[in-house]
Coordinates of C-alpha atoms and ligand atoms in Angstrom, one line a residue:
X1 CA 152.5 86.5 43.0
X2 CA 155.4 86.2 40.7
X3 CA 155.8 87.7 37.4
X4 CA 158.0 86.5 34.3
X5 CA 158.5 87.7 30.9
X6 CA 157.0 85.1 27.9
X7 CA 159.9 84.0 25.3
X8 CA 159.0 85.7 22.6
X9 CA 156.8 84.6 19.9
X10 CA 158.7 82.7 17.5
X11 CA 159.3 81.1 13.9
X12 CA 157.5 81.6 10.2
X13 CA 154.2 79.8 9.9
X14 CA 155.8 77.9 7.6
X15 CA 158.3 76.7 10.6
X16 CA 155.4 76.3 13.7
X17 CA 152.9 74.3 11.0
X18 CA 156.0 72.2 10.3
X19 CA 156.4 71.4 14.0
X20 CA 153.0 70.5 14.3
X21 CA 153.0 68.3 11.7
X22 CA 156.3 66.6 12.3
X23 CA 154.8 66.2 16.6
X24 CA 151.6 65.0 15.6
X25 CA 152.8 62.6 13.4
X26 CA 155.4 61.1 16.0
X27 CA 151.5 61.0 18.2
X28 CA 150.0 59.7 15.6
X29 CA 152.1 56.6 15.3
X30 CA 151.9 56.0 19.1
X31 CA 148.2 56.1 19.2
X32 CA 148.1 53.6 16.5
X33 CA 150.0 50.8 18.8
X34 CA 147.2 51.7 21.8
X35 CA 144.6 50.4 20.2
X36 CA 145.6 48.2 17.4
X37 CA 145.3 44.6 19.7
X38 CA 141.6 45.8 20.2
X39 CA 140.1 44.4 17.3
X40 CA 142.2 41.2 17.8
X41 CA 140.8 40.1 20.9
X42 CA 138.7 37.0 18.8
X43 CA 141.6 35.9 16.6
X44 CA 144.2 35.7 20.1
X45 CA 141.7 34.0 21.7
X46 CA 141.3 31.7 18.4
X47 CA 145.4 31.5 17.4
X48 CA 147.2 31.6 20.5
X49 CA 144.5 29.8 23.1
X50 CA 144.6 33.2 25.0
X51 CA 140.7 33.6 27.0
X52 CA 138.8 36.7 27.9
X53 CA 140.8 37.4 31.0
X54 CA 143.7 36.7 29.2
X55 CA 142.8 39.9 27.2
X56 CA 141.6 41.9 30.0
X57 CA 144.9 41.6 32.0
X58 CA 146.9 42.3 28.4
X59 CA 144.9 45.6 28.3
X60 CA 144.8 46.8 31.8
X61 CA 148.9 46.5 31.7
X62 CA 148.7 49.9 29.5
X63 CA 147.9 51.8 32.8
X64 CA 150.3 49.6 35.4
X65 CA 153.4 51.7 35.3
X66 CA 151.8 54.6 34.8
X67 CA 149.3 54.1 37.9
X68 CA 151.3 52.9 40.4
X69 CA 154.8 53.3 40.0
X70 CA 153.8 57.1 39.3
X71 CA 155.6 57.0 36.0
X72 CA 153.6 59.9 34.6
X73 CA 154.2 62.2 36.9
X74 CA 157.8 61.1 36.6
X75 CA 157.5 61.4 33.2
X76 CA 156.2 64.9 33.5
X77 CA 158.9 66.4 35.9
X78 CA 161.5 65.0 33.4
X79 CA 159.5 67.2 30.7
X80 CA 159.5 70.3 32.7
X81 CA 163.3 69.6 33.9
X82 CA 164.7 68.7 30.4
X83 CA 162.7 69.6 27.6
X84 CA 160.5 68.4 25.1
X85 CA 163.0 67.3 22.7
X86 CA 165.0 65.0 25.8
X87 CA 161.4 64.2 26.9
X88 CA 160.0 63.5 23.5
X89 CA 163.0 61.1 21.8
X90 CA 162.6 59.4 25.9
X91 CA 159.2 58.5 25.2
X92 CA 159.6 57.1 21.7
X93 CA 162.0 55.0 23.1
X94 CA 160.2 53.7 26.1
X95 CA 157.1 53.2 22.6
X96 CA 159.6 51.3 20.7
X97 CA 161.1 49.0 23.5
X98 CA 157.6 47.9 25.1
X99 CA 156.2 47.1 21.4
X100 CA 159.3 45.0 20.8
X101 CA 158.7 43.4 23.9
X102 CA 154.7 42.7 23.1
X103 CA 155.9 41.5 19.5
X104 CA 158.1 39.3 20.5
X105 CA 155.5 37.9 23.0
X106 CA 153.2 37.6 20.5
X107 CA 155.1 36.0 17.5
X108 CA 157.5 33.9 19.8
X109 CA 156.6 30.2 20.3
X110 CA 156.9 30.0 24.4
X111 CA 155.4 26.1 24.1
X112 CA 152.6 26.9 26.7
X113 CA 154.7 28.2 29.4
X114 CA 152.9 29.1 32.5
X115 CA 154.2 31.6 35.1
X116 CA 153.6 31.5 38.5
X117 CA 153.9 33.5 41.4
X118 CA 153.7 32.6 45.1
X119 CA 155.2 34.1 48.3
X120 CA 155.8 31.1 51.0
X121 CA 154.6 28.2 49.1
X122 CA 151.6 29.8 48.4
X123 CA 150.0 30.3 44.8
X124 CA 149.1 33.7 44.3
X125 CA 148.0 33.4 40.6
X126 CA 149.5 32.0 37.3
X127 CA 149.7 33.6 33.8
X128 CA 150.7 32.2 30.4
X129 CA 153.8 33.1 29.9
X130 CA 153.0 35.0 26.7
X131 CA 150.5 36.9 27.7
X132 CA 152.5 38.4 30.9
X133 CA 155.7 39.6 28.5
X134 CA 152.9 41.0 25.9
X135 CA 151.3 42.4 29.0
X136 CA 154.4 43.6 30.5
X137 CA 155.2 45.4 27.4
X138 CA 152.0 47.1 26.6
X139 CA 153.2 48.3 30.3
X140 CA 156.6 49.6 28.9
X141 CA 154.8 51.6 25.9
X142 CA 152.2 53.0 27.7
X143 CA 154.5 55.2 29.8
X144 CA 156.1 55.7 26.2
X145 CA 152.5 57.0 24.7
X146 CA 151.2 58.9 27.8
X147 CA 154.3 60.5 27.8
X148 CA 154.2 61.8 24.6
X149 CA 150.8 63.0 24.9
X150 CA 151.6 65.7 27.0
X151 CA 155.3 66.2 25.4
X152 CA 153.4 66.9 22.2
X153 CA 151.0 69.3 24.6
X154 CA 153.9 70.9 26.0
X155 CA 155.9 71.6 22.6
X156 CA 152.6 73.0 20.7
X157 CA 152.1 74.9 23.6
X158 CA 156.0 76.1 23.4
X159 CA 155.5 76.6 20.0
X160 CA 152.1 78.4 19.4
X161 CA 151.4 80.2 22.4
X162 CA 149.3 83.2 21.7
X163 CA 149.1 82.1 18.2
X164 CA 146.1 79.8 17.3
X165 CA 147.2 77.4 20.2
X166 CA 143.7 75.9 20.7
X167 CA 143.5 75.0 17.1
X168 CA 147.1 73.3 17.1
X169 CA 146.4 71.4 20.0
X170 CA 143.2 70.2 18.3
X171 CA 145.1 69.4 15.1
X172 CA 147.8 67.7 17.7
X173 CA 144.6 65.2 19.6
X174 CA 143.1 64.8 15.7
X175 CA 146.3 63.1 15.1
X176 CA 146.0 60.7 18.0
X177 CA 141.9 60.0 16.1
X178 CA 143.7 59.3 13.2
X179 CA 146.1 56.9 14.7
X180 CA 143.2 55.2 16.5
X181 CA 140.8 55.0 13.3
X182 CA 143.8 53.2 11.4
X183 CA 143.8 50.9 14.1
X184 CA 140.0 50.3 14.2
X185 CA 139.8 49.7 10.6
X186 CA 143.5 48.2 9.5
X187 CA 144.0 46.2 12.3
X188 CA 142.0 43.1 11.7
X189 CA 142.0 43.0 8.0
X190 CA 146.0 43.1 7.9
X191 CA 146.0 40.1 10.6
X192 CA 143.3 38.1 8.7
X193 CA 145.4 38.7 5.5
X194 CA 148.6 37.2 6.9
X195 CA 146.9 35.0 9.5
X196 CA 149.3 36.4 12.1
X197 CA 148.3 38.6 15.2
X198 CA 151.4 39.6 15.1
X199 CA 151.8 41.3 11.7
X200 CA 149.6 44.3 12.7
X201 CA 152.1 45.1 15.0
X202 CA 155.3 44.5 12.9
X203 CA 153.8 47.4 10.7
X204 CA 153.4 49.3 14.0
X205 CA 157.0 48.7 14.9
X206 CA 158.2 50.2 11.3
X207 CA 155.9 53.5 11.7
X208 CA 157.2 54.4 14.8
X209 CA 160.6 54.0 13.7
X210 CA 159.3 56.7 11.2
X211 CA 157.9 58.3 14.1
X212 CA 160.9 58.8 15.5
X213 CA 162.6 60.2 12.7
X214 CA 160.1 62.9 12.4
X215 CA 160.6 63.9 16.3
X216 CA 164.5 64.3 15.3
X217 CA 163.9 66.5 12.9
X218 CA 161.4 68.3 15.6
X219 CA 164.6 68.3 17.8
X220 CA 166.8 69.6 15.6
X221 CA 164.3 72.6 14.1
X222 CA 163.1 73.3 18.3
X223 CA 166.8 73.3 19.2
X224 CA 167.8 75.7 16.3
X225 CA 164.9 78.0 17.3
X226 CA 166.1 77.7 20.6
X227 CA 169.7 79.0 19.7
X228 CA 167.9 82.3 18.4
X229 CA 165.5 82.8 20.5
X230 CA 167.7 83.0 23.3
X231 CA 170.2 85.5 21.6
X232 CA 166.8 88.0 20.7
X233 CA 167.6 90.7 22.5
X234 CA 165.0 91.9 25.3
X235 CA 164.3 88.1 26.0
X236 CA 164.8 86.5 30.1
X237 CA 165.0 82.8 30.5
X238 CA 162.1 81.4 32.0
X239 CA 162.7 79.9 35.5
X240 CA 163.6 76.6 35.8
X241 CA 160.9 73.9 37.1
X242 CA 161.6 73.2 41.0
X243 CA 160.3 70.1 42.4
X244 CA 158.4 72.4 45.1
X245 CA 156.4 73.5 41.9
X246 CA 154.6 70.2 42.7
X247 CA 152.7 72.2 45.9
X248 CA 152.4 75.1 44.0
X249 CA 150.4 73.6 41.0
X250 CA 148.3 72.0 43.8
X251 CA 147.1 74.9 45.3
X252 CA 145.5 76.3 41.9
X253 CA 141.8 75.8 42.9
X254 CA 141.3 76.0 39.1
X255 CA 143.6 73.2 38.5
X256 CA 142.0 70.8 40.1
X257 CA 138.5 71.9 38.7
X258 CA 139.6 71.3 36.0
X259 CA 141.2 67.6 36.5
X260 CA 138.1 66.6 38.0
X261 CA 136.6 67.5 35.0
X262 CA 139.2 65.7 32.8
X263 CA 138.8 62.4 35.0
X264 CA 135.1 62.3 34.9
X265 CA 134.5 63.2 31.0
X266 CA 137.1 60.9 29.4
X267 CA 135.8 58.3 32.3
X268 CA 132.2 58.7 30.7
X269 CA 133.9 58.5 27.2
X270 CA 136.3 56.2 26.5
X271 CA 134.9 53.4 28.6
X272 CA 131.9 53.7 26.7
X273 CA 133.6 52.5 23.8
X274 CA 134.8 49.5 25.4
X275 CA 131.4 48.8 25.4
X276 CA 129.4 49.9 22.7
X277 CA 129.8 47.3 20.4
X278 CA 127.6 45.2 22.6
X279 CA 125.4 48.1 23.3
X280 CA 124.9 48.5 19.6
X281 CA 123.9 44.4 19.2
X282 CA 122.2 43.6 22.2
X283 CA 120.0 47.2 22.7
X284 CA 119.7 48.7 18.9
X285 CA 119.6 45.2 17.2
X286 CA 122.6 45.7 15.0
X287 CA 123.7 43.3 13.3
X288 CA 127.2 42.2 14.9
X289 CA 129.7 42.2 11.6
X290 CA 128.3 45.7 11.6
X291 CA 127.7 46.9 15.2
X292 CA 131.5 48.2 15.8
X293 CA 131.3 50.1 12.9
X294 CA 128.7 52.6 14.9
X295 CA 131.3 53.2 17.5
X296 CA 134.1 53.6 15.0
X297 CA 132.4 56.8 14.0
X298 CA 133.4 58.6 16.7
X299 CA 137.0 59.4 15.9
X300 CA 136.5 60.4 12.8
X301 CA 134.2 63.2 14.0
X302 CA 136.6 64.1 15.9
X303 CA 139.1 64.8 13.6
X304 CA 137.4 67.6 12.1
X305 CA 135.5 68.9 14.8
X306 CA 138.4 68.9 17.1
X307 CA 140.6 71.3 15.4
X308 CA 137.1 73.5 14.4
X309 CA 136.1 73.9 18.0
X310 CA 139.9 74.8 19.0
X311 CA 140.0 77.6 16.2
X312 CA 136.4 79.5 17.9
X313 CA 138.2 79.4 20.7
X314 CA 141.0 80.7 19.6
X315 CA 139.3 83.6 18.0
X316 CA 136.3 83.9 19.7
X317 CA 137.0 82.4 23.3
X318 CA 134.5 80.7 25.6
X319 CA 137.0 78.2 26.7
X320 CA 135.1 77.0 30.2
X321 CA 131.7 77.4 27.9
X322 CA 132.8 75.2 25.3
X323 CA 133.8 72.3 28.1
X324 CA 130.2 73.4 29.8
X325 CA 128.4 72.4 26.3
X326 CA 130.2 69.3 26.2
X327 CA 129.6 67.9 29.4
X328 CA 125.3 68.7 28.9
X329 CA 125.9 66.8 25.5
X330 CA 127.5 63.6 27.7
X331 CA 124.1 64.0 30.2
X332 CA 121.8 64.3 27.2
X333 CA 123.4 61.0 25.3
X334 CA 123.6 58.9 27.7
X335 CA 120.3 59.7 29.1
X336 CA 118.7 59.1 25.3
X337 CA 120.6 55.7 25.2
X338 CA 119.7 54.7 29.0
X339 CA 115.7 54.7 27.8
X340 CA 114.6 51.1 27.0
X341 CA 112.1 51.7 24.5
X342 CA 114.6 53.8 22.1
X343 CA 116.1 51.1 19.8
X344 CA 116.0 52.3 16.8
X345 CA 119.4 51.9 14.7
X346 CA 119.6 55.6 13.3
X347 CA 118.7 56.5 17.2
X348 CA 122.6 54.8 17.8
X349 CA 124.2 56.5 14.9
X350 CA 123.2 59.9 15.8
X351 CA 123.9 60.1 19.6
X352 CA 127.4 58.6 18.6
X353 CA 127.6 61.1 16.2
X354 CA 126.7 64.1 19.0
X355 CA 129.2 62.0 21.3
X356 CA 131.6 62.8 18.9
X357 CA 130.9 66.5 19.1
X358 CA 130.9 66.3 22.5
X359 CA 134.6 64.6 22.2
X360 CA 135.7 67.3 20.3
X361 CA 133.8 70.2 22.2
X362 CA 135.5 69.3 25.6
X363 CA 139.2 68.6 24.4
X364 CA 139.5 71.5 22.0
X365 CA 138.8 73.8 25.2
X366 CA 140.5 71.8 27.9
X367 CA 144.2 71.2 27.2
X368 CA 144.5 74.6 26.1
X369 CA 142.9 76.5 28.9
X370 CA 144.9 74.5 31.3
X371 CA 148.2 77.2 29.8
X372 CA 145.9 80.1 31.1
X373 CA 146.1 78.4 34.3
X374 CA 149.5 77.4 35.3
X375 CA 152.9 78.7 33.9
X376 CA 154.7 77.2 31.4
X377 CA 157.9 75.5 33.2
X378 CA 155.3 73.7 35.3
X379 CA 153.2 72.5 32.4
X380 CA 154.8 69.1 31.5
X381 CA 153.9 68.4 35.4
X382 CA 150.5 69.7 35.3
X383 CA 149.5 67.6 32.4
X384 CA 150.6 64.8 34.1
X385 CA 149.0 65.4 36.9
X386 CA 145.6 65.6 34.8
X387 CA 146.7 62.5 32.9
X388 CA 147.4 60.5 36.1
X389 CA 144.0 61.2 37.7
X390 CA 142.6 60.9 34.8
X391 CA 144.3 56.9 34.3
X392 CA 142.9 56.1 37.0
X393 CA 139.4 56.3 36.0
X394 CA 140.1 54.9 32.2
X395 CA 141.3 52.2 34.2
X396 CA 138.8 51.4 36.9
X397 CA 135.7 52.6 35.2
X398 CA 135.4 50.0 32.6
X399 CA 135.8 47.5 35.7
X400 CA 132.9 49.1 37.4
X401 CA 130.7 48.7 34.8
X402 CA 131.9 45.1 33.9
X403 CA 130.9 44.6 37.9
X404 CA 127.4 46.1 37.3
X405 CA 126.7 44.8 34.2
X406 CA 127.5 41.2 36.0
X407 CA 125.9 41.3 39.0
X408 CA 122.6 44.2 37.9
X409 CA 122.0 44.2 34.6
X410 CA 121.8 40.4 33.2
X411 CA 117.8 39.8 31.5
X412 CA 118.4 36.4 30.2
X413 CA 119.8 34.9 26.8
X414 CA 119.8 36.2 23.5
X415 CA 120.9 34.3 20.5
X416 CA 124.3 36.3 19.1
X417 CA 125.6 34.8 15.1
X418 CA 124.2 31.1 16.4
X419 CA 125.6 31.6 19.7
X420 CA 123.5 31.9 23.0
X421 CA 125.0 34.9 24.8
X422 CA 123.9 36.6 27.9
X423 CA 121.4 39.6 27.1
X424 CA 122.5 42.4 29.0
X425 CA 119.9 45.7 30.4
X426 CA 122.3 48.6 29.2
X427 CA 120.2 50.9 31.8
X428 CA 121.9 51.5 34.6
X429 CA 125.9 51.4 32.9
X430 CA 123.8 54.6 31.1
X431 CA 123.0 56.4 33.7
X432 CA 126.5 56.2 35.3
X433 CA 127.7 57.7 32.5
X434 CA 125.1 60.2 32.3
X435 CA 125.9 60.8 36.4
X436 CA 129.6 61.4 35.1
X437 CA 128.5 63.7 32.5
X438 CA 126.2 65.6 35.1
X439 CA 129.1 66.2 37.5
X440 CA 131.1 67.0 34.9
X441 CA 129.0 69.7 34.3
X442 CA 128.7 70.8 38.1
X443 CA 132.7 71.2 37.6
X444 CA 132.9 73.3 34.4
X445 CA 130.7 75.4 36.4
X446 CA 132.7 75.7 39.4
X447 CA 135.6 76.3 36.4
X448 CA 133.8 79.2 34.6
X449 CA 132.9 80.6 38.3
X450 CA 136.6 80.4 39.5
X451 CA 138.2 81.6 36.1
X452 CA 135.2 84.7 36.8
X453 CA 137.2 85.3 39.9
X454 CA 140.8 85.2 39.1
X455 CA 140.4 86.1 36.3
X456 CA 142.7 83.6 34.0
X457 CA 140.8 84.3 30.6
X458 CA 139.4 80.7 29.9
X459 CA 136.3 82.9 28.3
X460 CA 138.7 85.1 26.2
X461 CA 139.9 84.3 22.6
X462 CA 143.4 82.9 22.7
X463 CA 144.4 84.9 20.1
X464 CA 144.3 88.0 22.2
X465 CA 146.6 86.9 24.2
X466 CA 148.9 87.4 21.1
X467 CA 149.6 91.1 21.6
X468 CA 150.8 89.7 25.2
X469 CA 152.8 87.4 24.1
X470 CA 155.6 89.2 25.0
X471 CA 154.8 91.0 27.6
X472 CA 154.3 90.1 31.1
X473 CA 152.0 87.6 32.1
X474 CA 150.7 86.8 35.6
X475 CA 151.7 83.6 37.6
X476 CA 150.6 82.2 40.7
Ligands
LIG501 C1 144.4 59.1 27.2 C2 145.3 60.3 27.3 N1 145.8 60.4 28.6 C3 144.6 61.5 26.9 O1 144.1 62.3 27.7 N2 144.5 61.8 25.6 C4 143.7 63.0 25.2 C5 144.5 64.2 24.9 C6 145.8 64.0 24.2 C7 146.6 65.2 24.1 C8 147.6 64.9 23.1 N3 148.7 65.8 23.0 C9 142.9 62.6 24.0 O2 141.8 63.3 23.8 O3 143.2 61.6 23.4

């Protein structure tokens, strides 16, 4: 066991609200570009002649880099090694250069190019041309926006620590709502409007610029902060990250708990959504120019209840509790919408709505107790850890139930706006998510038990910590 002295506790409100808000924002405008080609899928499929597995590639590119090349955990080590600020303007600038890359992809006129690839004469597969460089750099930005996910983690953490942390970092992942809601609901009304898919993005292009700006003025407020912090007297510098830190965060029994949990929450979350839409016409009978608006509820739940949750735990703790709620409220969702003969519409709008609390609940609790658990130099590498396990099943997940939806769940046709579509039994995708959501549950348990035995504090307030804040605190 090591022990090192916390930096102290620094800044005015004033100053730590200002980073938040300057961070989040920069977020805010990343989370936009994630999902603002989701509500295009009809009009690329109408404008540019792109089909539905034209689409699915595009969107499974955001993972690619991050995946298999390791990029995140990359991108972590280069967090814990240089700093948020190097780390942060690095990932706008990976956001920027993939975007430019998908625009141009988009907007250029590539006359029906095809590219193929074959090793020794033989066809492997071909791709339109446009849709592998928009794919490509959807690639590009995602290690961009994953990467500033857990920079923005790292400097609220850096920034708040002791201090109403949980309720930052829930202000900090309300931002990223926000960004997704303006997607949802600006998206397709701004393509219509200008009759180019490409347009949306163009607007993207000019808010991240502004993005940026505001992380430069983050950088230059973190540095200055920096300069006299370091001159307080009393204050050690914090050991640098080693790359050996790697084995160190992997033998945290908690750690892993707790990425488990990560992977198998946000796998019983967000893939929903990819879904619900068709869940909401085919199961609950809504109509279908209404039907996404059910699922679009979701974030905006979250953006209140988010930051709410974070500030009880803050001052009242309960941090492995709070994830404990929020993996029963997955279980009793999913079960609710896995029973055939519940169909009514208000049925849909209210388990949304508790799968919003449940969104909130589980965040608000997680990226914050992961601080109590590992130290701070090795937290840009730890969160990438979580996010890398956790990409994995945002990205397979939605296959697997595409896969048992195909070949399980097909109960004939069903007439969709004058259209004969195939009428899909939502069952048994339910009750995977549900399963998720019930061994989500076994692993906040193991969490709570293990955090009962060493003692980290996921159960106390954050705010507590406070008075500790600049005293010692124990590492593994
Ligand atoms: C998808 C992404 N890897 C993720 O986990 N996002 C989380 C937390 C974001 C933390 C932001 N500083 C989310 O809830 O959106």
């Amino acid at each position: 066991m090591k022990e090192i002295i916390r930096k102290k506790m620094a800044a005015s409100p004033v100053l730590r609200w200002t980073v938040l808000g300057l961070v989040s924002f920069t977020m805010l405008t990343g989370y936009v570009i994630a999902d603002v080609m989701a509500p295009l899928k009809t009009l690329l499929e109408q404008q540019l002649g792109w089909d539905s597995s034209d689409y699915g590639l595009f969107t499974s590119g955001y993972g690619w880099l991050n995946i298999f090349l390791l990029m995140l955990i990359f991108g972590g080590m280069i967090l814990d090694k240089k700093g948020v600020r190097y780390a942060g303007v690095l990932s706008v600038g990976l956001m920027i250069g993939g975007t430019l890359l998908k625009y141009w992809a988009i907007t250029a006129d590539l006359g029906g190019a095809v590219s193929s690839f074959s090793i020794g004469g033989h066809s492997l597969f071909s791709v339109k041309s446009q849709v592998l460089y928009a794919t490509l750099g959807f690639a590009v930005f995602g290690v961009g926006v994953e990467m500033i996910g857990i920079t923005a983690n790292k400097a609220v953490v850096k920034w708040f620590r002791g201090r109403s942390l949980a309720l930052a970092l829930g202000i900090n992942v309300a931002a990223g709502r926000i960004g997704t809601a303006i997607a949802m609901f600006g998206s397709l009304p701004l393509a219509r409007m200008t009759g180019n898919p490409g347009a949306p993005l163009a607007v993207c292009l000019l808010l991240l610029c502004i993005g940026l700006l505001s992380f430069l003025v983050f950088c230059v407020l973190d540095r200055r902060e920096d300069r006299e912090t370091e001159t307080l007297p009393g204050t050690e510098k914090e050991e640098e990250f080693k790359l050996s830190d790697i084995v160190k965060i992997a033998k945290i029994k908690a750690f892993w708990y707790i990425t488990i949990l990560c992977v198998l929450f946000y796998s019983a979350v967000f893939p929903f959504l990819k879904y619900a839409t068709e869940l909401m016409i085919q199961k609950f009978h809504v109509s279908p120019g209404f039907a996404g608006a059910i699922p679009a509820l979701l974030p905006f739940g979250n953006i209140l209840l988010t930051p709410l949750f974070g500030s009880i735990y803050d001052r009242r703790g309960h941090g492995a509790t709070i994830m404990l709620i929020g993996s029963a409220l997955l279980v009793c969702v999913y079960t609710l919408f896995a029973i055939p003969a519940l169909t009514a519409n208000w049925m849909a709008v209210v388990l949304v709505l508790v799968l919003g609390a449940a969104l909130s609940l589980v965040p608000s609790a997680m990226w914050p107790s992961v601080t109590k658990i590992v130290p701070y130099r090795m937290l840009g590498t730890s969160y990438s850890m979580i996010f890398w396990i956790q990409n994995w099943g945002l990205a397979f997940v939605p296959l697997l139930i595409g896969v048992v939806l195909k070949n399980h769940c097909i109960a004939g046709t069903v007439v969709i706006d004058g259209v004969v579509s195939t009428r899909y039994d939502y069952t048994l995708p339910m009750l995977i998510f549900a399963g998720f959501g019930a061994l989500s549950i076994v692993f906040a348990l193991l969490l709570r038990r293990e955090d009962a035995r060493k003692g980290y504090g996921l159960e106390k307030p954050n705010d507590e910590l406070q008075t500790n804040s600049t005293t010692k605190t124990q590492i593994p």
